CSV table of C-alpha atoms and ligand atoms in Angstrom, one decimal:
chain,number,residue,atom,x,y,z
A,1,UNK,CA,0.0,0.0,0.0
A,2,UNK,CA,1.4,3.4,-0.9
A,3,UNK,CA,2.3,5.6,2.1
A,4,UNK,CA,-0.7,7.6,3.3
A,5,UNK,CA,-0.3,11.1,4.8
A,6,UNK,CA,-2.9,10.2,7.4
A,7,UNK,CA,-2.4,6.8,9.0
A,8,UNK,CA,-4.1,4.5,11.4
A,9,UNK,CA,-5.0,7.2,14.0
A,10,UNK,CA,-6.9,9.3,11.4
A,11,UNK,CA,-10.1,8.7,9.6
A,12,UNK,CA,-11.9,10.5,6.8
A,13,UNK,CA,-15.7,10.4,7.4
A,14,UNK,CA,-17.6,10.9,4.2
A,15,UNK,CA,-21.1,11.9,5.0
A,16,UNK,CA,-24.2,11.0,2.9
A,17,UNK,CA,-22.9,11.6,-0.7
A,18,UNK,CA,-26.1,9.9,-2.0
A,19,UNK,CA,-28.3,10.5,-5.0
A,20,UNK,CA,-31.2,11.8,-2.9
A,21,UNK,CA,-29.0,14.8,-1.8
A,22,UNK,CA,-27.6,15.5,-5.3
A,23,UNK,CA,-29.2,17.4,-8.1
A,24,UNK,CA,-32.2,15.4,-9.4
A,25,UNK,CA,-32.6,13.8,-6.0
A,26,UNK,CA,-35.6,14.1,-3.7
A,27,UNK,CA,-33.8,16.4,-1.2
A,28,UNK,CA,-31.2,17.9,-3.6
A,29,UNK,CA,-28.5,20.0,-1.9
A,30,UNK,CA,-27.3,22.8,-4.3
A,31,UNK,CA,-24.0,21.6,-5.8
A,32,UNK,CA,-24.2,18.3,-3.9
A,33,UNK,CA,-22.6,16.3,-6.7
A,34,UNK,CA,-19.6,18.7,-6.8
A,35,UNK,CA,-18.1,17.3,-3.7
A,36,UNK,CA,-17.5,13.8,-5.1
A,37,UNK,CA,-14.3,14.5,-7.1
A,38,UNK,CA,-12.8,16.4,-4.3
A,39,UNK,CA,-13.6,13.7,-1.8
A,40,UNK,CA,-12.2,11.0,-4.1
A,41,UNK,CA,-9.0,13.0,-4.1
A,42,UNK,CA,-8.9,13.5,-0.3
A,43,UNK,CA,-9.6,9.8,0.2
A,44,UNK,CA,-6.2,9.0,-1.4
A,45,UNK,CA,-4.5,10.6,1.6
A,46,UNK,CA,-6.3,8.4,4.2
A,47,UNK,CA,-5.6,4.9,5.4
A,48,UNK,CA,-9.1,4.9,7.0
A,49,UNK,CA,-12.1,6.0,5.0
A,50,UNK,CA,-15.5,5.6,6.5
A,51,UNK,CA,-18.7,6.3,4.4
A,52,UNK,CA,-22.1,7.1,5.8
A,53,UNK,CA,-25.5,6.5,4.2
A,54,UNK,CA,-28.8,8.1,5.3
A,55,UNK,CA,-30.9,5.0,5.3
A,56,UNK,CA,-34.6,5.3,6.2
A,57,UNK,CA,-37.4,2.8,6.3
A,58,UNK,CA,-40.4,3.8,4.1
A,59,UNK,CA,-42.8,5.9,6.2
A,60,UNK,CA,-39.9,7.3,8.3
A,61,UNK,CA,-40.8,9.8,11.0
A,62,UNK,CA,-38.7,12.5,9.4
A,63,UNK,CA,-40.8,12.4,6.2
A,64,UNK,CA,-43.5,15.1,5.9
A,65,UNK,CA,-45.6,12.5,4.1
A,66,UNK,CA,-45.8,10.6,7.4
A,67,UNK,CA,-47.6,13.5,9.2
A,68,UNK,CA,-51.1,14.5,8.0
A,69,UNK,CA,-51.3,18.0,6.8
A,70,UNK,CA,-47.6,18.7,7.1
A,71,UNK,CA,-45.2,19.9,4.4
A,72,UNK,CA,-41.5,19.5,3.9
A,73,UNK,CA,-39.3,22.0,5.8
A,74,UNK,CA,-42.0,22.5,8.5
A,75,UNK,CA,-41.2,21.3,12.0
A,76,UNK,CA,-43.1,18.9,14.4
A,77,UNK,CA,-42.5,18.2,18.0
A,78,UNK,CA,-41.6,14.6,18.6
A,79,UNK,CA,-40.8,12.9,22.0
A,80,UNK,CA,-37.1,13.6,21.5
A,81,UNK,CA,-37.6,17.2,20.5
A,82,UNK,CA,-38.3,19.3,17.4
A,83,UNK,CA,-37.9,17.5,14.1
A,84,UNK,CA,-37.6,19.2,10.7
A,85,UNK,CA,-39.7,17.4,8.1
A,86,UNK,CA,-38.2,16.5,4.8
A,87,UNK,CA,-39.4,15.1,1.4
A,88,UNK,CA,-39.1,11.3,1.4
A,89,UNK,CA,-35.5,10.6,0.8
A,90,UNK,CA,-32.8,7.9,1.1
A,91,UNK,CA,-35.3,5.1,1.5
A,92,UNK,CA,-33.3,2.0,2.3
A,93,UNK,CA,-32.5,0.1,-0.9
A,94,UNK,CA,-33.9,2.7,-3.2
A,95,UNK,CA,-31.8,4.5,-6.0
A,96,UNK,CA,-31.9,7.7,-3.9
A,97,UNK,CA,-30.1,5.9,-1.1
A,98,UNK,CA,-27.2,4.7,-3.4
A,99,UNK,CA,-24.0,6.6,-3.3
A,100,UNK,CA,-23.6,9.2,-6.0
A,101,UNK,CA,-22.1,7.3,-9.0
A,102,UNK,CA,-19.0,9.6,-9.1
A,103,UNK,CA,-18.1,8.8,-5.5
A,104,UNK,CA,-15.4,6.2,-5.3
A,105,UNK,CA,-16.3,3.7,-2.6
A,106,UNK,CA,-14.0,0.7,-3.1
A,107,UNK,CA,-11.4,2.0,-0.6
A,108,UNK,CA,-13.8,2.5,2.3
A,109,UNK,CA,-13.2,0.2,5.2
A,110,UNK,CA,-16.6,0.8,6.9
A,111,UNK,CA,-20.0,2.0,5.8
A,112,UNK,CA,-22.3,3.3,8.5
A,113,UNK,CA,-26.1,3.5,7.9
A,114,UNK,CA,-28.0,5.9,10.1
A,115,UNK,CA,-31.7,6.9,10.5
A,116,UNK,CA,-32.5,3.3,10.3
A,117,UNK,CA,-35.1,3.3,13.1
A,118,UNK,CA,-38.7,4.2,12.0
A,119,UNK,CA,-39.4,6.6,14.8
A,120,UNK,CA,-36.1,8.3,15.4
A,121,UNK,CA,-34.1,10.4,12.9
A,122,UNK,CA,-30.3,10.6,12.9
A,123,UNK,CA,-28.4,13.4,11.3
A,124,UNK,CA,-25.4,12.4,13.3
A,125,UNK,CA,-23.3,9.4,12.2
A,126,UNK,CA,-22.6,8.8,15.9
A,127,UNK,CA,-25.8,9.3,18.0
A,128,UNK,CA,-29.4,9.3,17.0
A,129,UNK,CA,-31.8,12.2,17.5
A,130,UNK,CA,-33.0,10.8,20.8
A,131,UNK,CA,-29.4,11.6,21.9
A,132,UNK,CA,-29.1,8.2,23.5
A,133,UNK,CA,-29.0,5.5,20.8
A,134,UNK,CA,-25.6,5.1,19.3
A,135,UNK,CA,-24.8,3.9,15.8
A,136,UNK,CA,-21.7,2.1,17.1
A,137,UNK,CA,-19.3,4.4,15.0
A,138,UNK,CA,-17.4,5.8,18.0
A,139,UNK,CA,-16.8,2.3,19.3
A,140,UNK,CA,-15.5,1.2,15.9
A,141,UNK,CA,-13.2,4.2,15.5
A,142,UNK,CA,-11.9,3.7,19.1
A,143,UNK,CA,-11.3,0.0,18.4
A,144,UNK,CA,-9.3,0.9,15.4
A,145,UNK,CA,-7.2,3.4,17.4
A,146,UNK,CA,-8.5,6.5,15.5
A,147,UNK,CA,-7.9,9.7,17.4
A,148,UNK,CA,-8.6,12.4,14.7
A,149,UNK,CA,-11.5,12.6,12.3
A,150,UNK,CA,-11.9,14.7,9.1
A,151,UNK,CA,-15.4,15.2,7.7
A,152,UNK,CA,-16.7,16.0,4.2
A,153,UNK,CA,-20.0,15.5,2.4
A,154,UNK,CA,-23.7,16.5,2.7
A,155,UNK,CA,-25.2,18.5,4.1
A,156,UNK,CA,-22.9,20.9,5.9
A,157,UNK,CA,-25.6,22.3,8.2
A,158,UNK,CA,-27.3,19.0,9.1
A,159,UNK,CA,-25.5,15.6,8.9
A,160,UNK,CA,-22.0,17.0,8.6
A,161,UNK,CA,-22.4,19.4,11.5
A,162,UNK,CA,-24.2,17.0,13.8
A,163,UNK,CA,-21.6,14.3,13.1
A,164,UNK,CA,-18.7,16.7,13.7
A,165,UNK,CA,-20.1,17.9,17.0
A,166,UNK,CA,-20.7,14.4,18.1
A,167,UNK,CA,-17.2,13.4,17.0
A,168,UNK,CA,-15.9,16.1,19.4
A,169,UNK,CA,-18.2,14.8,22.1
A,170,UNK,CA,-16.8,11.3,21.6
A,171,UNK,CA,-13.3,12.8,22.2
A,172,UNK,CA,-11.9,12.9,18.6
A,173,UNK,CA,-9.9,15.8,17.3
A,174,UNK,CA,-12.3,17.0,14.5
A,175,UNK,CA,-11.8,18.8,11.3
A,176,UNK,CA,-14.4,19.8,8.7
A,177,UNK,CA,-13.2,20.3,5.1
A,178,UNK,CA,-15.5,23.2,4.1
A,179,UNK,CA,-15.2,23.1,0.4
A,180,UNK,CA,-15.8,19.4,0.3
A,181,UNK,CA,-19.2,20.0,1.8
A,182,UNK,CA,-22.4,21.6,0.5
A,183,UNK,CA,-25.3,23.0,2.6
A,184,UNK,CA,-29.1,22.9,2.6
A,185,UNK,CA,-29.2,26.3,4.3
A,186,UNK,CA,-32.8,26.8,5.5
A,187,UNK,CA,-33.7,29.5,8.0
A,188,UNK,CA,-30.1,30.5,8.8
A,189,UNK,CA,-29.1,26.8,9.4
A,190,UNK,CA,-25.7,27.1,7.8
A,191,UNK,CA,-24.4,30.1,9.9
A,192,UNK,CA,-25.9,28.5,13.0
A,193,UNK,CA,-24.2,25.1,12.3
A,194,UNK,CA,-20.8,26.7,11.8
A,195,UNK,CA,-21.2,28.6,15.1
A,196,UNK,CA,-22.1,25.4,16.9
A,197,UNK,CA,-19.3,23.5,15.4
A,198,UNK,CA,-16.8,26.2,16.4
A,199,UNK,CA,-18.2,26.2,19.9
A,200,UNK,CA,-17.7,22.5,20.1
A,201,UNK,CA,-14.1,22.9,19.1
A,202,UNK,CA,-14.4,21.6,15.6
A,203,UNK,CA,-11.7,22.9,13.3
A,204,UNK,CA,-12.6,24.3,9.9
A,205,UNK,CA,-10.2,24.1,7.0
A,206,UNK,CA,-10.1,23.9,3.2
A,207,UNK,CA,-9.1,20.9,1.1
A,208,UNK,CA,-5.8,22.5,0.1
A,209,UNK,CA,-4.9,22.7,3.8
A,210,UNK,CA,-5.6,19.0,4.4
B,1,VGL,C1,-29.7,15.0,5.9
B,1,VGL,C2,-31.8,16.0,6.1
B,1,VGL,C3,-32.4,14.8,6.3
B,1,VGL,C4,-28.3,15.2,5.7
B,1,VGL,C5,-30.3,13.8,6.1
B,1,VGL,O1,-27.6,14.2,5.2
B,1,VGL,O2,-27.8,16.3,5.9
B,1,VGL,N1,-30.5,16.1,5.9
B,1,VGL,N2,-31.6,13.7,6.3
B,2,ZN,ZN1,-32.6,11.8,6.3
């Protein structure tokens, strides 16, 4: 194996680069497909590449279609707190849940699926929206000896931000590669997400600084 700049104690976490979040998808993030070539390039630097997939059962609680009279981007109160409602997206096994075809996936050592429980969403790749159920990712990374995590993918202000904040909470030194992410940006969500990431001690950098 060629020498990697980032070895066994580092991981690149590639968040939700899936068809549903790319142009033409059900919950398209502007420019979502543009991150794939950049992430492919970054991946060459890392011994450990982990991919996540948003992976919802049909009728998932985060879908507006599961709540009578509600529309996408409105909010409902659920037992675990407020939940933004989305168009149906990333239904397990559907084409929207597949990785974007331009994303190289062969080198990934681990694929984490999240949002798999019908009644709990999970923006975070680490802990579900009930803030209690774990995906097991922190345990895997710890078992591999990972200490530092770099994040890229979709969407900056939802799954990337929540995953980065939870990576910090799990004790990892955490970096977000800003130009290898794209945002949904509803109701000021992008500015707020960067503020929360900064407060959590997440470091922000560009791909040419990785
Ligand atoms: C995401 C909204 C709903 C994301 C996932 O990947 O950022 N956003 N589900
Ligand atoms: Zn989702």
